[in-house]
mmCIF file of C-alpha atoms in Angstrom:
data_model
loop_
_atom_site.group_PDB
_atom_site.id
_atom_site.type_symbol
_atom_site.label_atom_id
_atom_site.label_comp_id
_atom_site.label_asym_id
_atom_site.label_seq_id
_atom_site.Cartn_x
_atom_site.Cartn_y
_atom_site.Cartn_z
ATOM 1 C CA UNK A 1 0.000 0.000 0.000
ATOM 2 C CA UNK A 2 2.387 2.691 -1.176
ATOM 3 C CA UNK A 3 1.134 6.253 -1.109
ATOM 4 C CA UNK A 4 0.078 7.827 -4.377
ATOM 5 C CA UNK A 5 2.595 10.330 -5.742
ATOM 6 C CA UNK A 6 1.681 14.010 -5.769
ATOM 7 C CA UNK A 7 3.878 17.090 -6.236
ATOM 8 C CA UNK A 8 4.712 18.586 -2.861
ATOM 9 C CA UNK A 9 3.663 22.050 -3.934
ATOM 10 C CA UNK A 10 2.131 24.031 -6.765
ATOM 11 C CA UNK A 11 1.431 27.714 -7.052
ATOM 12 C CA UNK A 12 -0.364 30.191 -9.254
ATOM 13 C CA UNK A 13 -1.595 33.734 -9.333
ATOM 14 C CA UNK A 14 -5.246 34.667 -8.924
ATOM 15 C CA UNK A 15 -7.138 33.887 -12.096
ATOM 16 C CA UNK A 16 -4.611 31.379 -13.350
ATOM 17 C CA UNK A 17 -5.035 27.615 -13.599
ATOM 18 C CA UNK A 18 -3.049 24.908 -11.843
ATOM 19 C CA UNK A 19 -3.058 21.140 -12.185
ATOM 20 C CA UNK A 20 -2.143 18.665 -9.472
ATOM 21 C CA UNK A 21 -1.170 15.177 -10.553
ATOM 22 C CA UNK A 22 -1.669 11.964 -8.624
ATOM 23 C CA UNK A 23 0.220 8.906 -9.815
ATOM 24 C CA UNK A 24 -0.509 5.404 -8.659
ATOM 25 C CA UNK A 25 -0.479 1.949 -10.175
ATOM 26 C CA UNK A 26 -2.757 -0.388 -12.067
ATOM 27 C CA UNK A 27 -3.975 -1.771 -8.738
ATOM 28 C CA UNK A 28 -5.340 1.526 -7.499
ATOM 29 C CA UNK A 29 -5.693 4.647 -9.689
ATOM 30 C CA UNK A 30 -5.462 2.696 -12.932
ATOM 31 C CA UNK A 31 -7.690 -0.116 -11.802
ATOM 32 C CA UNK A 32 -10.752 1.757 -10.566
ATOM 33 C CA UNK A 33 -12.657 4.923 -11.395
ATOM 34 C CA UNK A 34 -12.808 5.646 -7.678
ATOM 35 C CA UNK A 35 -10.408 8.566 -7.400
ATOM 36 C CA UNK A 36 -11.427 11.382 -5.095
ATOM 37 C CA UNK A 37 -9.830 14.670 -4.110
ATOM 38 C CA UNK A 38 -9.952 16.435 -0.757
ATOM 39 C CA UNK A 39 -9.125 19.985 0.277
ATOM 40 C CA UNK A 40 -7.669 20.405 3.744
ATOM 41 C CA UNK A 41 -7.330 23.684 5.575
ATOM 42 C CA UNK A 42 -5.346 23.544 8.835
ATOM 43 C CA UNK A 43 -7.533 22.661 11.780
ATOM 44 C CA UNK A 44 -10.574 22.001 9.642
ATOM 45 C CA UNK A 45 -12.310 18.889 8.400
ATOM 46 C CA UNK A 46 -11.169 17.687 4.974
ATOM 47 C CA UNK A 47 -13.620 18.616 2.252
ATOM 48 C CA UNK A 48 -14.549 16.433 -0.700
ATOM 49 C CA UNK A 49 -13.910 18.299 -3.955
ATOM 50 C CA UNK A 50 -14.039 15.622 -6.663
ATOM 51 C CA UNK A 51 -15.253 12.032 -6.624
ATOM 52 C CA UNK A 52 -15.360 9.168 -9.125
ATOM 53 C CA UNK A 53 -12.476 10.858 -11.002
ATOM 54 C CA UNK A 54 -14.530 13.647 -12.593
ATOM 55 C CA UNK A 55 -17.665 14.338 -10.536
ATOM 56 C CA UNK A 56 -18.176 17.402 -8.421
ATOM 57 C CA UNK A 57 -20.320 17.417 -5.238
ATOM 58 C CA UNK A 58 -22.980 20.052 -5.018
ATOM 59 C CA UNK A 59 -21.561 23.282 -3.689
ATOM 60 C CA UNK A 60 -18.091 22.811 -5.145
ATOM 61 C CA UNK A 61 -17.366 25.477 -7.774
ATOM 62 C CA UNK A 62 -17.076 24.309 -11.359
ATOM 63 C CA UNK A 63 -13.573 25.788 -11.341
ATOM 64 C CA UNK A 64 -12.543 22.436 -9.905
ATOM 65 C CA UNK A 65 -12.325 19.528 -12.340
ATOM 66 C CA UNK A 66 -10.846 16.060 -12.365
ATOM 67 C CA UNK A 67 -9.515 13.664 -14.962
ATOM 68 C CA UNK A 68 -7.562 10.448 -15.286
ATOM 69 C CA UNK A 69 -5.265 8.854 -17.813
ATOM 70 C CA UNK A 70 -3.874 5.441 -17.100
ATOM 71 C CA UNK A 71 -2.379 5.366 -13.626
ATOM 72 C CA UNK A 72 -2.401 9.146 -13.197
ATOM 73 C CA UNK A 73 -5.294 11.279 -12.025
ATOM 74 C CA UNK A 74 -5.320 15.053 -12.090
ATOM 75 C CA UNK A 75 -7.116 17.889 -10.350
ATOM 76 C CA UNK A 76 -7.321 21.174 -12.236
ATOM 77 C CA UNK A 77 -8.294 24.397 -10.565
ATOM 78 C CA UNK A 78 -9.055 27.208 -12.963
ATOM 79 C CA UNK A 79 -9.579 30.854 -12.131
ATOM 80 C CA UNK A 80 -7.569 30.545 -8.902
ATOM 81 C CA UNK A 81 -8.921 32.444 -5.933
ATOM 82 C CA UNK A 82 -7.150 33.268 -2.666
ATOM 83 C CA UNK A 83 -9.468 31.003 -0.702
ATOM 84 C CA UNK A 84 -8.314 28.024 -2.762
ATOM 85 C CA UNK A 85 -5.013 28.053 -0.896
ATOM 86 C CA UNK A 86 -4.893 24.766 1.009
ATOM 87 C CA UNK A 87 -3.485 21.254 0.939
ATOM 88 C CA UNK A 88 -5.015 18.848 -1.574
ATOM 89 C CA UNK A 89 -5.003 15.078 -1.349
ATOM 90 C CA UNK A 90 -6.001 12.456 -3.859
ATOM 91 C CA UNK A 91 -7.370 9.121 -2.778
ATOM 92 C CA UNK A 92 -8.032 5.896 -4.641
ATOM 93 C CA UNK A 93 -9.794 2.680 -3.793
ATOM 94 C CA UNK A 94 -7.149 -0.051 -3.975
ATOM 95 C CA UNK A 95 -9.274 -3.175 -3.856
ATOM 96 C CA UNK A 96 -10.204 -5.612 -1.060
ATOM 97 C CA UNK A 97 -11.633 -2.774 1.038
ATOM 98 C CA UNK A 98 -8.410 -0.789 1.232
ATOM 99 C CA UNK A 99 -7.746 2.796 0.212
ATOM 100 C CA UNK A 100 -4.603 4.767 -0.511
ATOM 101 C CA UNK A 101 -4.007 8.513 -0.316
ATOM 102 C CA UNK A 102 -1.482 10.733 -2.000
ATOM 103 C CA UNK A 103 1.219 12.501 -0.045
ATOM 104 C CA UNK A 104 -0.565 15.816 -0.454
ATOM 105 C CA UNK A 105 0.085 18.978 -2.448
ATOM 106 C CA UNK A 106 0.309 22.431 -0.936
ATOM 107 C CA UNK A 107 -1.379 24.991 -3.180
ATOM 108 C CA UNK A 108 -0.148 28.542 -2.837
ATOM 109 C CA UNK A 109 -2.048 31.402 -4.424
ATOM 110 C CA UNK A 110 0.569 34.054 -5.081
ATOM 111 C CA UNK B 1 -26.611 18.604 8.854
ATOM 112 C CA UNK B 2 -24.119 15.756 8.844
ATOM 113 C CA UNK B 3 -21.679 16.079 11.707
ATOM 114 C CA UNK B 4 -18.830 13.904 12.925
ATOM 115 C CA UNK B 5 -17.033 14.805 16.129
ATOM 116 C CA UNK B 6 -13.930 12.930 17.230
ATOM 117 C CA UNK B 7 -12.684 12.788 20.801
ATOM 118 C CA UNK B 8 -10.365 10.804 23.025
ATOM 119 C CA UNK B 9 -7.020 11.983 21.745
ATOM 120 C CA UNK B 10 -4.181 12.870 24.060
ATOM 121 C CA UNK B 11 -0.609 12.141 25.065
ATOM 122 C CA UNK B 12 0.303 8.528 25.764
ATOM 123 C CA UNK B 13 3.578 6.757 26.399
ATOM 124 C CA UNK B 14 4.985 4.229 23.927
ATOM 125 C CA UNK B 15 3.356 0.879 24.482
ATOM 126 C CA UNK B 16 0.254 2.484 25.891
ATOM 127 C CA UNK B 17 -3.365 2.393 24.774
ATOM 128 C CA UNK B 18 -5.997 4.918 23.821
ATOM 129 C CA UNK B 19 -9.583 4.731 22.644
ATOM 130 C CA UNK B 20 -10.908 7.274 20.193
ATOM 131 C CA UNK B 21 -14.582 8.012 19.668
ATOM 132 C CA UNK B 22 -16.459 9.583 16.789
ATOM 133 C CA UNK B 23 -19.988 10.768 17.501
ATOM 134 C CA UNK B 24 -22.197 11.035 14.439
ATOM 135 C CA UNK B 25 -25.318 13.136 13.971
ATOM 136 C CA UNK B 26 -27.507 14.429 11.177
ATOM 137 C CA UNK B 27 -27.793 11.119 9.324
ATOM 138 C CA UNK B 28 -28.758 7.500 9.866
ATOM 139 C CA UNK B 29 -25.443 6.274 11.249
ATOM 140 C CA UNK B 30 -26.448 2.609 11.224
ATOM 141 C CA UNK B 31 -26.786 2.669 7.427
ATOM 142 C CA UNK B 32 -23.278 3.848 6.658
ATOM 143 C CA UNK B 33 -19.873 2.235 6.497
ATOM 144 C CA UNK B 34 -17.186 4.300 8.210
ATOM 145 C CA UNK B 35 -13.433 4.946 8.070
ATOM 146 C CA UNK B 36 -10.643 6.180 10.286
ATOM 147 C CA UNK B 37 -7.942 8.171 8.517
ATOM 148 C CA UNK B 38 -4.862 9.707 10.114
ATOM 149 C CA UNK B 39 -2.312 12.393 9.338
ATOM 150 C CA UNK B 40 1.087 12.320 10.992
ATOM 151 C CA UNK B 41 2.887 15.637 11.504
ATOM 152 C CA UNK B 42 4.258 16.871 8.196
ATOM 153 C CA UNK B 43 2.886 13.839 6.374
ATOM 154 C CA UNK B 44 -0.046 13.062 4.146
ATOM 155 C CA UNK B 45 -3.343 11.428 4.920
ATOM 156 C CA UNK B 46 -3.216 7.701 5.592
ATOM 157 C CA UNK B 47 -6.222 5.381 5.531
ATOM 158 C CA UNK B 48 -6.315 3.346 8.743
ATOM 159 C CA UNK B 49 -9.414 1.192 8.927
ATOM 160 C CA UNK B 50 -12.878 0.573 7.479
ATOM 161 C CA UNK B 51 -15.922 -0.932 9.168
ATOM 162 C CA UNK B 52 -19.147 -2.006 7.553
ATOM 163 C CA UNK B 53 -22.462 -0.456 8.617
ATOM 164 C CA UNK B 54 -23.365 -3.395 10.853
ATOM 165 C CA UNK B 55 -19.898 -3.786 12.372
ATOM 166 C CA UNK B 56 -19.521 -7.314 11.080
ATOM 167 C CA UNK B 57 -16.613 -6.734 8.715
ATOM 168 C CA UNK B 58 -13.477 -4.677 9.248
ATOM 169 C CA UNK B 59 -10.313 -4.012 7.321
ATOM 170 C CA UNK B 60 -7.039 -2.401 8.426
ATOM 171 C CA UNK B 61 -3.902 -0.958 6.934
ATOM 172 C CA UNK B 62 -0.930 -3.257 7.536
ATOM 173 C CA UNK B 63 0.950 -1.031 10.074
ATOM 174 C CA UNK B 64 -1.939 -1.209 12.566
ATOM 175 C CA UNK B 65 -3.096 -4.799 12.116
ATOM 176 C CA UNK B 66 -3.131 -6.641 15.408
ATOM 177 C CA UNK B 67 -2.848 -3.401 17.412
ATOM 178 C CA UNK B 68 -5.889 -1.334 16.461
ATOM 179 C CA UNK B 69 -9.513 -2.428 16.622
ATOM 180 C CA UNK B 70 -12.396 -0.540 15.063
ATOM 181 C CA UNK B 71 -15.912 -0.966 16.413
ATOM 182 C CA UNK B 72 -19.204 0.846 16.487
ATOM 183 C CA UNK B 73 -22.311 1.227 18.610
ATOM 184 C CA UNK B 74 -25.178 2.008 16.275
ATOM 185 C CA UNK B 75 -27.537 2.560 19.202
ATOM 186 C CA UNK B 76 -25.244 5.380 20.357
ATOM 187 C CA UNK B 77 -24.315 6.636 16.855
ATOM 188 C CA UNK B 78 -20.689 6.273 17.767
ATOM 189 C CA UNK B 79 -17.619 4.872 16.052
ATOM 190 C CA UNK B 80 -14.591 3.762 18.057
ATOM 191 C CA UNK B 81 -10.922 3.072 17.506
ATOM 192 C CA UNK B 82 -9.127 1.103 20.196
ATOM 193 C CA UNK B 83 -5.396 1.617 19.816
ATOM 194 C CA UNK B 84 -2.968 -0.644 21.695
ATOM 195 C CA UNK B 85 0.817 -1.009 21.704
ATOM 196 C CA UNK B 86 1.174 2.532 20.507
ATOM 197 C CA UNK B 87 4.462 3.738 19.049
ATOM 198 C CA UNK B 88 5.719 7.229 18.175
ATOM 199 C CA UNK B 89 4.878 6.421 14.534
ATOM 200 C CA UNK B 90 1.195 6.455 15.519
ATOM 201 C CA UNK B 91 1.402 10.132 16.438
ATOM 202 C CA UNK B 92 -1.145 11.835 14.204
ATOM 203 C CA UNK B 93 -4.431 13.616 13.879
ATOM 204 C CA UNK B 94 -7.094 10.943 13.594
ATOM 205 C CA UNK B 95 -10.188 11.652 11.515
ATOM 206 C CA UNK B 96 -13.359 9.661 11.173
ATOM 207 C CA UNK B 97 -15.056 9.788 7.797
ATOM 208 C CA UNK B 98 -18.313 8.542 6.339
ATOM 209 C CA UNK B 99 -18.066 6.184 3.393
ATOM 210 C CA UNK B 100 -20.087 6.490 0.206
ATOM 211 C CA UNK B 101 -20.311 3.009 -1.335
ATOM 212 C CA UNK B 102 -16.476 2.625 -1.266
ATOM 213 C CA UNK B 103 -15.840 5.209 -3.942
ATOM 214 C CA UNK B 104 -15.289 8.201 -1.672
ATOM 215 C CA UNK B 105 -15.533 9.646 1.828
ATOM 216 C CA UNK B 106 -18.234 12.252 1.835
ATOM 217 C CA UNK B 107 -18.120 13.636 5.349
ATOM 218 C CA UNK B 108 -15.277 14.105 7.788
ATOM 219 C CA UNK B 109 -14.757 15.266 11.336
ATOM 220 C CA UNK B 110 -12.188 17.827 12.395
ATOM 221 C CA UNK B 111 -9.976 15.189 13.962
ATOM 222 C CA UNK B 112 -8.475 14.415 17.348
ATOM 223 C CA UNK B 113 -4.756 14.518 18.056
ATOM 224 C CA UNK B 114 -2.833 11.535 19.386
ATOM 225 C CA UNK B 115 0.731 12.026 20.578
ATOM 226 C CA UNK B 116 2.833 9.032 21.532
ATOM 227 C CA UNK B 117 5.826 10.201 23.484
ATOM 228 C CA UNK B 118 7.751 9.421 26.629
#
């Protein structure tokens, strides 16, 4: 159960777009369309941003979008806003009732 | 609204035990599978354990197998995590999260902090 690989940090200016990658294997990211993304602000509960690779829960702005190609999933945030600054984690179902998270990516809005 | 509130964290010596609780409200707790997820200082999120809605089936990440036990009391809307033989590597914020048919975790608590130190 190795952690999924994410860049440690990404940054962008307000209004720009950023993409966070999440690389796994054929037994997790590549094997299931069960990739989700969570936004974590310090001291707060993680918030679901994307589920089932591309779907957005109600209340999440359409600036957030997800995709997947092979063993790599991606989260794209367009039209960056200051309040988007947070840590983001991907998560994939890995079979046999186990899950694996990414190491997390710190998003800085310059 | 859906709310999950963890409690029971604290400072414990290596080799010690601790029991965490997660009180659920705003939804029919007995119908949902649940997770515990942790985050060590400076590290990413780590899935710890999963329990089915009726408590009959449980799964654990390898580092905690044989030491941690997840359970639930559906009459009290509460999820538990019994942690034994704790080591400094177990130091983390522990979150409970509601499962949505295995594909994602749709509600989380704010977490409770466990520190294992002498």
